[in-house]
Coordinates of C-alpha atoms and ligand atoms in Angstrom, one line a residue:
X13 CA -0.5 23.3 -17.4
X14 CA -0.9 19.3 -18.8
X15 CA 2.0 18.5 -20.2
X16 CA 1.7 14.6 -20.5
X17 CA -1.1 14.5 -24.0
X18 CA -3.2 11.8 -24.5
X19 CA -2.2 8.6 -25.5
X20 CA -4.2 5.2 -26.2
X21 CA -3.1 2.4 -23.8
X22 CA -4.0 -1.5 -24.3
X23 CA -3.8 -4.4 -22.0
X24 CA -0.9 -6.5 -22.0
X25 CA -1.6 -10.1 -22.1
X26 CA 0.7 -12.8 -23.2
X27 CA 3.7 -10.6 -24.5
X28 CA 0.9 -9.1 -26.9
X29 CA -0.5 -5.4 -26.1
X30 CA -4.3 -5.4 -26.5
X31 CA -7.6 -3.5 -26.5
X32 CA -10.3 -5.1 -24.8
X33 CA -12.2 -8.4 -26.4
X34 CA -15.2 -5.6 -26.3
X35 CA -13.6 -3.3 -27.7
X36 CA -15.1 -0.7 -25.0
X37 CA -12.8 2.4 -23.4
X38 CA -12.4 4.6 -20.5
X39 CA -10.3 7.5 -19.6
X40 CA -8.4 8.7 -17.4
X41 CA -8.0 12.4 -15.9
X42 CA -6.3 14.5 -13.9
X43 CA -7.5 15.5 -10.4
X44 CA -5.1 18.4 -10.4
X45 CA -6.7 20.5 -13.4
X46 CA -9.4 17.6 -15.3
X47 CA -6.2 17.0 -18.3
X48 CA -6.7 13.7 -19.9
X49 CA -3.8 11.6 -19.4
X50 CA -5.1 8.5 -21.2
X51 CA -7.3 6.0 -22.9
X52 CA -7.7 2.4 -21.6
X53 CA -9.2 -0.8 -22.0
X54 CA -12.5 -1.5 -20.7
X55 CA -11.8 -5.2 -19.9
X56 CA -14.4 -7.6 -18.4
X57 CA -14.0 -11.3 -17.5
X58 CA -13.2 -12.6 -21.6
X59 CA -9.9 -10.4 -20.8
X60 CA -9.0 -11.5 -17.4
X61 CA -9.5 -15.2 -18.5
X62 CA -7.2 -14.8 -21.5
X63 CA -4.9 -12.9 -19.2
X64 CA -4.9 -15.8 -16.8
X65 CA -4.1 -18.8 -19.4
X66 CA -1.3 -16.8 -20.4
X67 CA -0.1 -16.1 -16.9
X68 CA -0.4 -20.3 -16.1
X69 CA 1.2 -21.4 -19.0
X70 CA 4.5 -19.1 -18.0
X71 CA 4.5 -20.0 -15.2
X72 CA 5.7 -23.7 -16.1
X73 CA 8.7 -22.1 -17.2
X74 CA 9.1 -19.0 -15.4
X75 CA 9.1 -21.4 -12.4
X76 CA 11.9 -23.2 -13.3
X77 CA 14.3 -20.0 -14.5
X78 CA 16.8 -19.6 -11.5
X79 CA 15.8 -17.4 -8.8
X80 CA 19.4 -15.4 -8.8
X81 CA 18.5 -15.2 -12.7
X82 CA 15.1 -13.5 -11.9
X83 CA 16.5 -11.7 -9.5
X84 CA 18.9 -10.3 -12.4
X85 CA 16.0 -8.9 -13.7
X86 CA 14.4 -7.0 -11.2
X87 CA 17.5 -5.5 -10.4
X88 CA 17.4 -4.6 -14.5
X89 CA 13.6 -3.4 -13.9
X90 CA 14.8 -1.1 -10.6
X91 CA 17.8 0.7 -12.7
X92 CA 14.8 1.3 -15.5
X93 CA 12.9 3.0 -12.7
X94 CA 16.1 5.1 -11.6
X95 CA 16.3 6.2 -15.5
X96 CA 12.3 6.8 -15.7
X97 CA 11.9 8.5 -12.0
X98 CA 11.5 12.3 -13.3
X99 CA 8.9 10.9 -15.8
X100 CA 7.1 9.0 -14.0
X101 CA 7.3 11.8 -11.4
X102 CA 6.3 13.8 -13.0
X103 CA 3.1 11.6 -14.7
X104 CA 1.8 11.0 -11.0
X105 CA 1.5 14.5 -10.2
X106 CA -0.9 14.5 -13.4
X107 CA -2.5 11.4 -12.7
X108 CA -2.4 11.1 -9.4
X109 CA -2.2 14.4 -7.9
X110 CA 0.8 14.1 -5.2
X111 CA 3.4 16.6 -5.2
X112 CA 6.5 16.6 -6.5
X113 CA 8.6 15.3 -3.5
X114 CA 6.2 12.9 -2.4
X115 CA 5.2 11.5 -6.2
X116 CA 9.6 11.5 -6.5
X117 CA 9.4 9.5 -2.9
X118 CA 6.5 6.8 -4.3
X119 CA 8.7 5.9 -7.3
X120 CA 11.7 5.7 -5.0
X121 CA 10.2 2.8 -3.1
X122 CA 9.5 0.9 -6.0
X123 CA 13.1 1.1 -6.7
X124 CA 14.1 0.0 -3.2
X125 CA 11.9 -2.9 -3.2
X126 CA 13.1 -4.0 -6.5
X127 CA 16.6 -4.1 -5.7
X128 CA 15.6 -5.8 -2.3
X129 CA 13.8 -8.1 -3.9
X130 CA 16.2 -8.7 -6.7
X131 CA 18.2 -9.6 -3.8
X132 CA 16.1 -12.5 -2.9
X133 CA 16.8 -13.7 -5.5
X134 CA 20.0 -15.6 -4.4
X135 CA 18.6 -15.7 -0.7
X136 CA 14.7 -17.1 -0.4
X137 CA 16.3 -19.0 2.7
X138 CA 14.6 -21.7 4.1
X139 CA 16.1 -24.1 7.4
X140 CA 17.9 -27.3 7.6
X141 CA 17.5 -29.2 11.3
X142 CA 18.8 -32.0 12.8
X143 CA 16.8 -35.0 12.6
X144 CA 15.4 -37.1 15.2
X145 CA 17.0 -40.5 13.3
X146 CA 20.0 -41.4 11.8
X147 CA 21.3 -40.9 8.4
X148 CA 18.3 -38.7 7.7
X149 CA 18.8 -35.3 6.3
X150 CA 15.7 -32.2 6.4
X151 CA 15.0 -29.0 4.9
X152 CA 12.3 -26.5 3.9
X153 CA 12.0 -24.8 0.6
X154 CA 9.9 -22.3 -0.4
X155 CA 8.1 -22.6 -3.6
X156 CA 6.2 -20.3 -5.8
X157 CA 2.3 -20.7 -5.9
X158 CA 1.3 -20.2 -9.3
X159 CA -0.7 -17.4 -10.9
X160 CA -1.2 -14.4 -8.7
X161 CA -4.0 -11.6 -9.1
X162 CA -2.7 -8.4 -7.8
X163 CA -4.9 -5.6 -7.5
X164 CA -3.7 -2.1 -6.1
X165 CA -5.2 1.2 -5.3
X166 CA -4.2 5.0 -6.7
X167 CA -3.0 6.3 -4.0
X168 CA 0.6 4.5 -4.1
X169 CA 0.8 3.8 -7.8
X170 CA 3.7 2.6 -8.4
X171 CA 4.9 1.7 -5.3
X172 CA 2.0 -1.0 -4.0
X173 CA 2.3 -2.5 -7.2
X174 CA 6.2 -3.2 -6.9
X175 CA 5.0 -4.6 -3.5
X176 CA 3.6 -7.4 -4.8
X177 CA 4.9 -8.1 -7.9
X178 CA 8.7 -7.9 -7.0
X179 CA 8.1 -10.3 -4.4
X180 CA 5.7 -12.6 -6.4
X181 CA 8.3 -12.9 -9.5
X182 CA 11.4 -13.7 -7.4
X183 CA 9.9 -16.3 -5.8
X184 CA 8.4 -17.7 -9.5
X185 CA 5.5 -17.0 -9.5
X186 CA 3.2 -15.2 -12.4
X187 CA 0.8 -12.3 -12.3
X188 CA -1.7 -10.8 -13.5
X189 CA -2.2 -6.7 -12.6
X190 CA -5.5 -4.7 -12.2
X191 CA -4.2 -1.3 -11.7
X192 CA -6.2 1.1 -10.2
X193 CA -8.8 3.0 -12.7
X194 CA -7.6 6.6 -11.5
X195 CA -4.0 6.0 -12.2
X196 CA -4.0 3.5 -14.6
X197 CA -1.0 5.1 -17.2
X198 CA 1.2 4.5 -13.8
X199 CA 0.6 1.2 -14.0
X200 CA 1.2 0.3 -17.5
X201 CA 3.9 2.1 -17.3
X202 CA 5.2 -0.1 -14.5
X203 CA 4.2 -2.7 -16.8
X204 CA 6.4 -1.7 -19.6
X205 CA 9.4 -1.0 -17.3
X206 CA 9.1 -4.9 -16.1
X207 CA 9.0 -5.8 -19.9
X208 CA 12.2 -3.7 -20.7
X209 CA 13.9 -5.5 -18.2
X210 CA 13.7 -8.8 -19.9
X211 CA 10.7 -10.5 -18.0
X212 CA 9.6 -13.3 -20.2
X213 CA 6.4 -13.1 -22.6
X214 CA 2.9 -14.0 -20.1
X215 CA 5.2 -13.7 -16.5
X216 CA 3.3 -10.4 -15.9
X217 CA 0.2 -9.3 -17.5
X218 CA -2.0 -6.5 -17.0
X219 CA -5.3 -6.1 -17.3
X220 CA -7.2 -2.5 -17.1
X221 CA -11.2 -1.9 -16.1
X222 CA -13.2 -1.7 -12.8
X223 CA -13.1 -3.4 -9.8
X224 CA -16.6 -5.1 -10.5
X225 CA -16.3 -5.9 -14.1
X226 CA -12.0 -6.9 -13.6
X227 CA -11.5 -7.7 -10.1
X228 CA -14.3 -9.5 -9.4
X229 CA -13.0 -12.1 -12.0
X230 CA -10.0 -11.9 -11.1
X231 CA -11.3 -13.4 -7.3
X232 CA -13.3 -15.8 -9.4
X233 CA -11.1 -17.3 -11.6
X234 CA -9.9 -21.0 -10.4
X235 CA -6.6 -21.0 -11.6
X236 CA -5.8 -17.7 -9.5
X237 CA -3.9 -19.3 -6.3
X238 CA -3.1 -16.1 -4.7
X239 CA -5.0 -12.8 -4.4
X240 CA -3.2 -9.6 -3.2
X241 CA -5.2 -6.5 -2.6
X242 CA -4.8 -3.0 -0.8
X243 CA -7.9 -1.8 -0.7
X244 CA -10.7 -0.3 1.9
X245 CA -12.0 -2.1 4.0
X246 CA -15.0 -3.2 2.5
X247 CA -13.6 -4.4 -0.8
X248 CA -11.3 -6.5 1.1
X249 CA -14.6 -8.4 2.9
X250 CA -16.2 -8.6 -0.1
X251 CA -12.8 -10.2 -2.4
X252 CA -12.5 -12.5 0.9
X253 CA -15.9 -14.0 0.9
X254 CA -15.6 -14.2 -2.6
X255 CA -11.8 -16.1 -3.1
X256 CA -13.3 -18.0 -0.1
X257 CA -15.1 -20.9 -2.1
X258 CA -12.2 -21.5 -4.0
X259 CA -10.1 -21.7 -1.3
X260 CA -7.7 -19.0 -2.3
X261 CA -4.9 -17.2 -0.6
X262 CA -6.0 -13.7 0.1
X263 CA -3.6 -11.4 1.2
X264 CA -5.7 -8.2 2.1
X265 CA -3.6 -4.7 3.2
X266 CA -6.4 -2.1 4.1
X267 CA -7.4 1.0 6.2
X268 CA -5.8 3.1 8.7
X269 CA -7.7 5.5 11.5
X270 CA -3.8 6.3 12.6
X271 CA -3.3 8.3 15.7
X272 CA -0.3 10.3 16.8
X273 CA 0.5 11.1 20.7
X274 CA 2.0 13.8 21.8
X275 CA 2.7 13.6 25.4
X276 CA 3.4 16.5 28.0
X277 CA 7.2 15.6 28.1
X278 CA 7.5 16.2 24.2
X279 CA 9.4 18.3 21.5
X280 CA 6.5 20.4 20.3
X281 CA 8.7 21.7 17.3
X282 CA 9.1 17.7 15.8
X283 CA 5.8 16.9 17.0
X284 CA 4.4 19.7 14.8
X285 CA 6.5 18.9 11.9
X286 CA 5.6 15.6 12.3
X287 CA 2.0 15.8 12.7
X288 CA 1.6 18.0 9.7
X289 CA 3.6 15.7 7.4
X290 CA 1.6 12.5 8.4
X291 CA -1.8 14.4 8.3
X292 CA -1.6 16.8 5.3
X293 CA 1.1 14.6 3.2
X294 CA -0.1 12.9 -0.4
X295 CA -3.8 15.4 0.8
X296 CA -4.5 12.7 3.8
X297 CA -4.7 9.8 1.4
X298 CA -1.9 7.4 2.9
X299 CA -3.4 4.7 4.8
X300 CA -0.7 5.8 7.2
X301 CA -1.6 8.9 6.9
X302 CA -2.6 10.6 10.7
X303 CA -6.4 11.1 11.1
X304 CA -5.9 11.6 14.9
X305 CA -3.9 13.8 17.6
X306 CA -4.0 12.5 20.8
X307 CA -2.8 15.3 23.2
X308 CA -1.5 15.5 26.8
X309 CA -4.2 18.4 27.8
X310 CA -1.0 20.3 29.2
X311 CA -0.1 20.7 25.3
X312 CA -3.0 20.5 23.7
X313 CA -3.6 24.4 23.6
X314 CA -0.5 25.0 22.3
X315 CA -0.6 22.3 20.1
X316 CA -3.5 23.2 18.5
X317 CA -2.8 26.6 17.5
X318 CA 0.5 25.7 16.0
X319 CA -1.3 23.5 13.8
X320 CA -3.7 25.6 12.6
X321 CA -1.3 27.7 11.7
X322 CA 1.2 25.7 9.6
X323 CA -2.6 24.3 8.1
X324 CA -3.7 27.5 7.2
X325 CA -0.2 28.3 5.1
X326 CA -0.2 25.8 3.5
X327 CA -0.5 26.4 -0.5
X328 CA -2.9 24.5 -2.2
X329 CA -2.2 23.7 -6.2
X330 CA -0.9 20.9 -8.9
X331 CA 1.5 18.4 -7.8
X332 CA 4.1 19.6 -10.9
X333 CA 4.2 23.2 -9.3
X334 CA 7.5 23.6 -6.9
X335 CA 5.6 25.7 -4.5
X336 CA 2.5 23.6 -3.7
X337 CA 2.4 22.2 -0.4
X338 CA -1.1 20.0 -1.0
X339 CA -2.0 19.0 -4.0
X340 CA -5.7 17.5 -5.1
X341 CA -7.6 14.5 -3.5
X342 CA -8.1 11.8 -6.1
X343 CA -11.4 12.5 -7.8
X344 CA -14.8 14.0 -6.8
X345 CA -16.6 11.6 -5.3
X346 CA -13.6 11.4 -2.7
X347 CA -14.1 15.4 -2.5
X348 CA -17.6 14.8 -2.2
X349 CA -17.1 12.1 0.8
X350 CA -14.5 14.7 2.8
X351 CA -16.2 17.3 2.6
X352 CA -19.4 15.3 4.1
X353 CA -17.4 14.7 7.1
X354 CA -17.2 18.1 7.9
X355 CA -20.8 18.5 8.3
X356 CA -20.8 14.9 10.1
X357 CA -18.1 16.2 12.7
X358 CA -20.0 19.7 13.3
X359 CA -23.1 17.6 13.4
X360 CA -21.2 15.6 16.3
X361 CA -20.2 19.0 18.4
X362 CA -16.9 18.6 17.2
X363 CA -15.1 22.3 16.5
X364 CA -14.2 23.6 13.3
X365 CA -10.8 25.1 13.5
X366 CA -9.8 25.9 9.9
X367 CA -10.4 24.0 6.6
X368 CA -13.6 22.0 5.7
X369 CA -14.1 23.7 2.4
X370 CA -13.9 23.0 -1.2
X371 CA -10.9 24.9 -2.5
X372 CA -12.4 26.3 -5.9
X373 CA -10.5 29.9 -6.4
X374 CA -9.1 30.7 -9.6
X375 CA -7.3 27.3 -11.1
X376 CA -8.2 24.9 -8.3
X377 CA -11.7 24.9 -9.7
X378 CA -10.7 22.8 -12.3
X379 CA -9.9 20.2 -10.0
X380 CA -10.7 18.4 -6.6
X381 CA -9.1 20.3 -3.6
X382 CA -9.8 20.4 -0.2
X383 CA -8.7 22.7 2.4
X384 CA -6.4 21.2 4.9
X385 CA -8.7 21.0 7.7
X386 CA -8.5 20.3 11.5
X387 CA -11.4 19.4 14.7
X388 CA -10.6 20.6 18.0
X389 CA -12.5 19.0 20.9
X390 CA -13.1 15.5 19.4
X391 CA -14.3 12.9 21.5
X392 CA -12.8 9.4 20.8
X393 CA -16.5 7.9 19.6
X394 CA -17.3 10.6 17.2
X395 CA -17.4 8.9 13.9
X396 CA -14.3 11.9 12.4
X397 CA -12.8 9.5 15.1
X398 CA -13.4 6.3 14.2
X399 CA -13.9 6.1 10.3
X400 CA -11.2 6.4 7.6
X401 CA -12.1 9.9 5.7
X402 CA -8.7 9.6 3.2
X403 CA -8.6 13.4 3.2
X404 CA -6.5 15.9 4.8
X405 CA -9.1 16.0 7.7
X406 CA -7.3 16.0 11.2
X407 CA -8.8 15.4 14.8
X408 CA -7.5 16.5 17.9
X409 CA -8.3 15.2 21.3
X410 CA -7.5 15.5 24.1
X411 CA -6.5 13.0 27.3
X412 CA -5.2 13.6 31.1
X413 CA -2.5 10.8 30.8
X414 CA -0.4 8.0 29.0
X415 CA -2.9 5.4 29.7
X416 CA -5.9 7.0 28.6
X417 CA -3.7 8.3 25.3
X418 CA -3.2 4.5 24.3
X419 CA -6.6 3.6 25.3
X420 CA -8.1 6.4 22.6
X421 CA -5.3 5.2 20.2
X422 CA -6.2 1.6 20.1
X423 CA -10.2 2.8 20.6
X424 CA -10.4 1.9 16.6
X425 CA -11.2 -1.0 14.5
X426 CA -8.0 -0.4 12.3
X427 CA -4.7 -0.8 13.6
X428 CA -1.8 0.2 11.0
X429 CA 0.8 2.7 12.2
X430 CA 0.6 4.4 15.6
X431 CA 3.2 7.2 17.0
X432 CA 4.2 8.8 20.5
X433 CA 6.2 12.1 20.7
X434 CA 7.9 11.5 24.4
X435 CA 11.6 12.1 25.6
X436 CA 10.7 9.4 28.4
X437 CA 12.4 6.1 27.1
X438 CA 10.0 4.3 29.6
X439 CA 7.0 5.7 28.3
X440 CA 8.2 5.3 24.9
X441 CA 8.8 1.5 25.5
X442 CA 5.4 0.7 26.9
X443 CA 4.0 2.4 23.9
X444 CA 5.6 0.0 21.7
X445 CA 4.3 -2.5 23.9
X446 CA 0.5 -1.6 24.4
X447 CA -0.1 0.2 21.0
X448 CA -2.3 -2.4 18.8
X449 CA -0.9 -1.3 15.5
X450 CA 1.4 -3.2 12.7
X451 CA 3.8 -0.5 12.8
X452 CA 5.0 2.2 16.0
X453 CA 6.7 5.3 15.2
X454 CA 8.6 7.0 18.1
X455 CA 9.7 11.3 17.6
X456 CA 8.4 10.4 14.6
X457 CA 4.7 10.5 12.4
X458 CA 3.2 7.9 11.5
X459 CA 4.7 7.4 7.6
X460 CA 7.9 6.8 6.7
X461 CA 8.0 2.6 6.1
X462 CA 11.1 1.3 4.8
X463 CA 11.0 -1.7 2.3
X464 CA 13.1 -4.0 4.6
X465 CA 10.9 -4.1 7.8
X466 CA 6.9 -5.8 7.5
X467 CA 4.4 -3.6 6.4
X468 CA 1.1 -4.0 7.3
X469 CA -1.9 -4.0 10.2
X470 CA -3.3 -5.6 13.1
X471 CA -7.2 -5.8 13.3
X472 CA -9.6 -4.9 10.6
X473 CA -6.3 -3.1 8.3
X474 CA -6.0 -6.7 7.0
X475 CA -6.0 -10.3 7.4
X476 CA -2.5 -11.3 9.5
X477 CA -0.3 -11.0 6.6
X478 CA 2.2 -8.5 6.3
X479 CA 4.0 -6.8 3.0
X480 CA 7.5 -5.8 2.3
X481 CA 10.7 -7.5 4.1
X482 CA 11.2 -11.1 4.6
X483 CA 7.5 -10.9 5.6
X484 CA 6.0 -10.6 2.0
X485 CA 7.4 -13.5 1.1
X486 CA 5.4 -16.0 3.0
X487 CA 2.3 -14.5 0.7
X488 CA 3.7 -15.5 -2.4
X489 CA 5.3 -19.0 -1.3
X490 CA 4.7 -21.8 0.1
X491 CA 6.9 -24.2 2.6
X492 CA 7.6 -27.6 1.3
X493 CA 9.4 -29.5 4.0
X494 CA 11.7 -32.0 2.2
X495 CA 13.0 -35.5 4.1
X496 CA 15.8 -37.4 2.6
X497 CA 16.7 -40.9 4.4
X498 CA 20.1 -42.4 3.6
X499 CA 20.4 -45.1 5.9
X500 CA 19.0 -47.7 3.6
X501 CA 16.6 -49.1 6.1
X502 CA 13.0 -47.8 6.6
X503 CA 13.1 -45.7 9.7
X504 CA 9.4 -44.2 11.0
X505 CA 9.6 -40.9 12.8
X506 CA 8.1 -40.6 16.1
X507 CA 8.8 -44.7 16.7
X508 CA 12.3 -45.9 15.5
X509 CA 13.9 -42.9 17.4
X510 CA 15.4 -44.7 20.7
Ligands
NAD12 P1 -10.8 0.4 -3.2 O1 -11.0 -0.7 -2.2 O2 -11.9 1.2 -3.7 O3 -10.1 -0.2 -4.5 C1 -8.8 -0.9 -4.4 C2 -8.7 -1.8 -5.6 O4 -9.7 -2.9 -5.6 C3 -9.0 -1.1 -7.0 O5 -8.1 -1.6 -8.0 C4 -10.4 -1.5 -7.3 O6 -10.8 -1.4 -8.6 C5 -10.5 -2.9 -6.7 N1 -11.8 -3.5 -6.4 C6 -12.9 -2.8 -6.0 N2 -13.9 -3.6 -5.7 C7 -13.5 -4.9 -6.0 C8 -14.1 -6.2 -6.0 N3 -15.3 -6.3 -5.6 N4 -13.3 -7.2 -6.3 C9 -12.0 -7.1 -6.7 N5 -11.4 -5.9 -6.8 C10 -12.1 -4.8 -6.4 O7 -9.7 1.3 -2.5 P2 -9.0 2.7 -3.1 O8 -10.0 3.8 -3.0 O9 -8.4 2.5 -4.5 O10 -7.8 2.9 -2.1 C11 -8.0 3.5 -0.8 C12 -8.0 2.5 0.3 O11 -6.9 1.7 0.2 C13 -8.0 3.1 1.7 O12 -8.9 2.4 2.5 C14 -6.6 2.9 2.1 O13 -6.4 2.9 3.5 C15 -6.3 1.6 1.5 N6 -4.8 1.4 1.5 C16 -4.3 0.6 2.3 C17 -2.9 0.4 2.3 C18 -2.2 -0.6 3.2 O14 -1.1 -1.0 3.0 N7 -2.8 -1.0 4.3 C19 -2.1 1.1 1.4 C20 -2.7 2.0 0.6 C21 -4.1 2.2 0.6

């Protein structure tokens, strides 16, 4: 049962926590069992504005505050999130509707990039090179933007937001947060971590409502340098034609199709494991999460009933139970979308294996669960192949060889994590060559980032940026390119340099 009660949450703008300037609320509630977990601010543009004026005028300080200091204090923040793991924990299984491990796993990356990032803070290297005259000295620095909007989805909701805002606040920047309106007690909560860690009054703000009414704004808002979204595709066109007249930095991280491989040469035991993880993990809502099977047709029988199987035992239930193997999918219009992809995919000849039903037995009726589900005899074009269902919805098809395989996997318009299954290191080299995709898994599914490599996608999963590592940094800083002349003439580059 619920154990978290209701509580009342307010924005947080300028040090100050407040309702919205309308005074208007919305809830929040579980998708495991329809608890209410909170009440929160309805905020519309009068909020976001206040919230950016109090962001801009921190940021003339917060700028200037040593980066090792601000480092200081995300490493603070990331020992707050190893104190408050169970509870958050255990609040995303409520709120969010992952299970235990994974919900444990989503928290544990926040604390990893925090410390990473905290580590930046005495790092942030930029180059020195010889210059082409004498007595001239060069460097580049980077320096922080300005006010940064960062808005983040439900499915990672603590992690994503630690994805941007660790990296925006070493580098000295200041932010404004629009969580996610399905999880948004996750988000305050990240919130009043940051706070507890000493981050000054204004330097993060957060800002709760709808991606219309908040985000939209947000896009808008001239003093608003830098906007940083995961999101679907189609939000992502829309905040990038929309940040486009102002000019704005828009750093866009959005769907997956992912596929995983499994050649004839492979260990159908990992492969299994692995498929199962990437495609029934966090209910199929991972951007990362596997969509597709792409099967050698030597092992696609075989493959195919092993999967079944493990689908059909697994447990559905609440995140918070120890035994539950799936929990929820977010809320029901997602249930509603899945489950209309089942009829789409039978519609397309596609065959129903197991799944593609409403779970609504006992308990489960109280909340959104789907049964983990899985198409044989796909064909690449079928749209179960091409379109992002975020639900634990799998495909399977199959291929004759290793260049058709890569040719089905790259047969998408996303291109986010990719995996082969293969004991051939030649094989499993050209498939880190050929696959289009931001990240290539090999013996391996297609989750599992750490917070020290890039994180991101090729094609239509984003716009060339990339998050986490060194990578994230170059969307929350710019490169200033500093020449200092000391031979007391006037030397011009490119003429006096014989
Ligand atoms: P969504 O696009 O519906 O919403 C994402 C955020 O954008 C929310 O906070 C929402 O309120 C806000 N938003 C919506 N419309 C907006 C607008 N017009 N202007 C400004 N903000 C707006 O996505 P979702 O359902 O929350 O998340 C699922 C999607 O996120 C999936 O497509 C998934 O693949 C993707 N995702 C991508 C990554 C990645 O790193 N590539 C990671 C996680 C999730």
């Amino acid at each position: 049962m619920a154990t978290t009660g209701v509580r009342e949450f307010q924005n947080y703008i300028g040090g100050e926590w407040v309702g919205a300037a309308s005074g208007e609320t919305f809830e929040s509630t579980s998708p495991a069992d329809g608890e209410t977990i909170g009440v929160f601010p309805k905020s519309a543009a009068e909020d976001v504005d206040r919230a950016v004026a109090a962001a801009k005028a921190a940021y003339e300080d917060w700028r200037l505050v040593p980066a090792p200091k601000r480092g200081e204090i995300l490493f603070r923040f990331a020992q707050l999130l190893v104190e408050a793991k169970d509870e958050l924990t255990e609040l995303m299984t409520h709120e969010m509707g992952k299970v235990w491990a994974e919900a444990g796993g989503d928290v544990q990356e926040a604390i990893d990039m925090s410390y990473y990032m905290g580590g930046e803070g005495r790092r942030l290297f930029g180059q020195t090179t010889p210059s082409e005259l004498r007595d001239k000295f060069q460097m580049s620095v980077r320096m922080p933007i300005g006010v940064i909007g960062v808005i983040t989805p439900w499915n990672f909701p603590i992690a994503i937001p630690s994805w941007k805002i660790a990296p925006a606040l070493v580098a000295g920047n200041t932010v404004v947060f629009k969580p996610a309106t399905d999880t948004p007690a996750l988000g305050q909560r990240f919130v009043e971590l940051l706070d507890e860690a000493g981050v000054p009054k204004g330097v993060v703000n957060v800002v709760h409502g709808g991606g219309g009414a908040v985000g939209e704004r947000l896009v808008a808002h001239p003093d608003v340098r830098v906007i940083s979204l995961t999101g679907s595709r189609e939000t992502g066109v829309r905040v990038l034609q929309a940040a486009a007249e102002g000019l704005k930095h828009v750093h866009l991280e959005l769907g997956g199709k992912n596929a995983i491989i499994v050649m004839e040469d492979a260990d159908l035991d990992i492969a299994v494991d692995g498929i199962v993880w990437s495609a029934f993990g966090t209910s199929g809502q991972r951007c990362t999460a596997a969509s597709r099977v792409i099967a050698h047709e030597s092992v696609y029988g075989e493959l195919a009933t092993r999967i079944v199987e493990r689908a059909e035992a697994m447990r559905l239930g609440p995140g918070w139970e120890d035994d539950t193997d799936v929990g929820p999918v977010i809320n029901k219009p997602a249930l509603e979308k899945i489950h209309s992809y089942t009829e789409i995919g039978q519609g397309e000849g596609a065959e129903l294996l197991t799944g593609g039903e409403i779970a609504a037995d006992g308990d489960l009726a109280k909340g959104f669960y789907y049964r983990p589900t899985v198409f044989g005899g796909v064909e690449p074009d079928m749209r179960i192949a091409q379109e992002e269902i975020f639900g634990p919805v799998l495909s399977l098809i199959s291929v004759k060889d290793e260049a058709e395989a890569v040719r089905v996997s790259n047969g998408i318009r996303y291109g986010l994590s990719s995996s082969i299954f293969t004991r051939d290191v030649n094989r499993a080299f050209r498939a880190l060559r050929d696959l289009e995709a931001g990240i290539t898994y090999v013996n391996a599914g297609t989750i599992g980032a750490e917070v020290h490599l890039p994180f991101g996608g090729t094609k239509d999963t984003g716009n060339g940026h990339r998050e986490a590592g060194q990578a994230a940094l170059d969307v929350f800083t710019e490169w200033k390119s500093v020449y200092v002349d000391y031979s007391g003439t006037l030397q011009r580059a490119q003429i006096d340099n014989t």
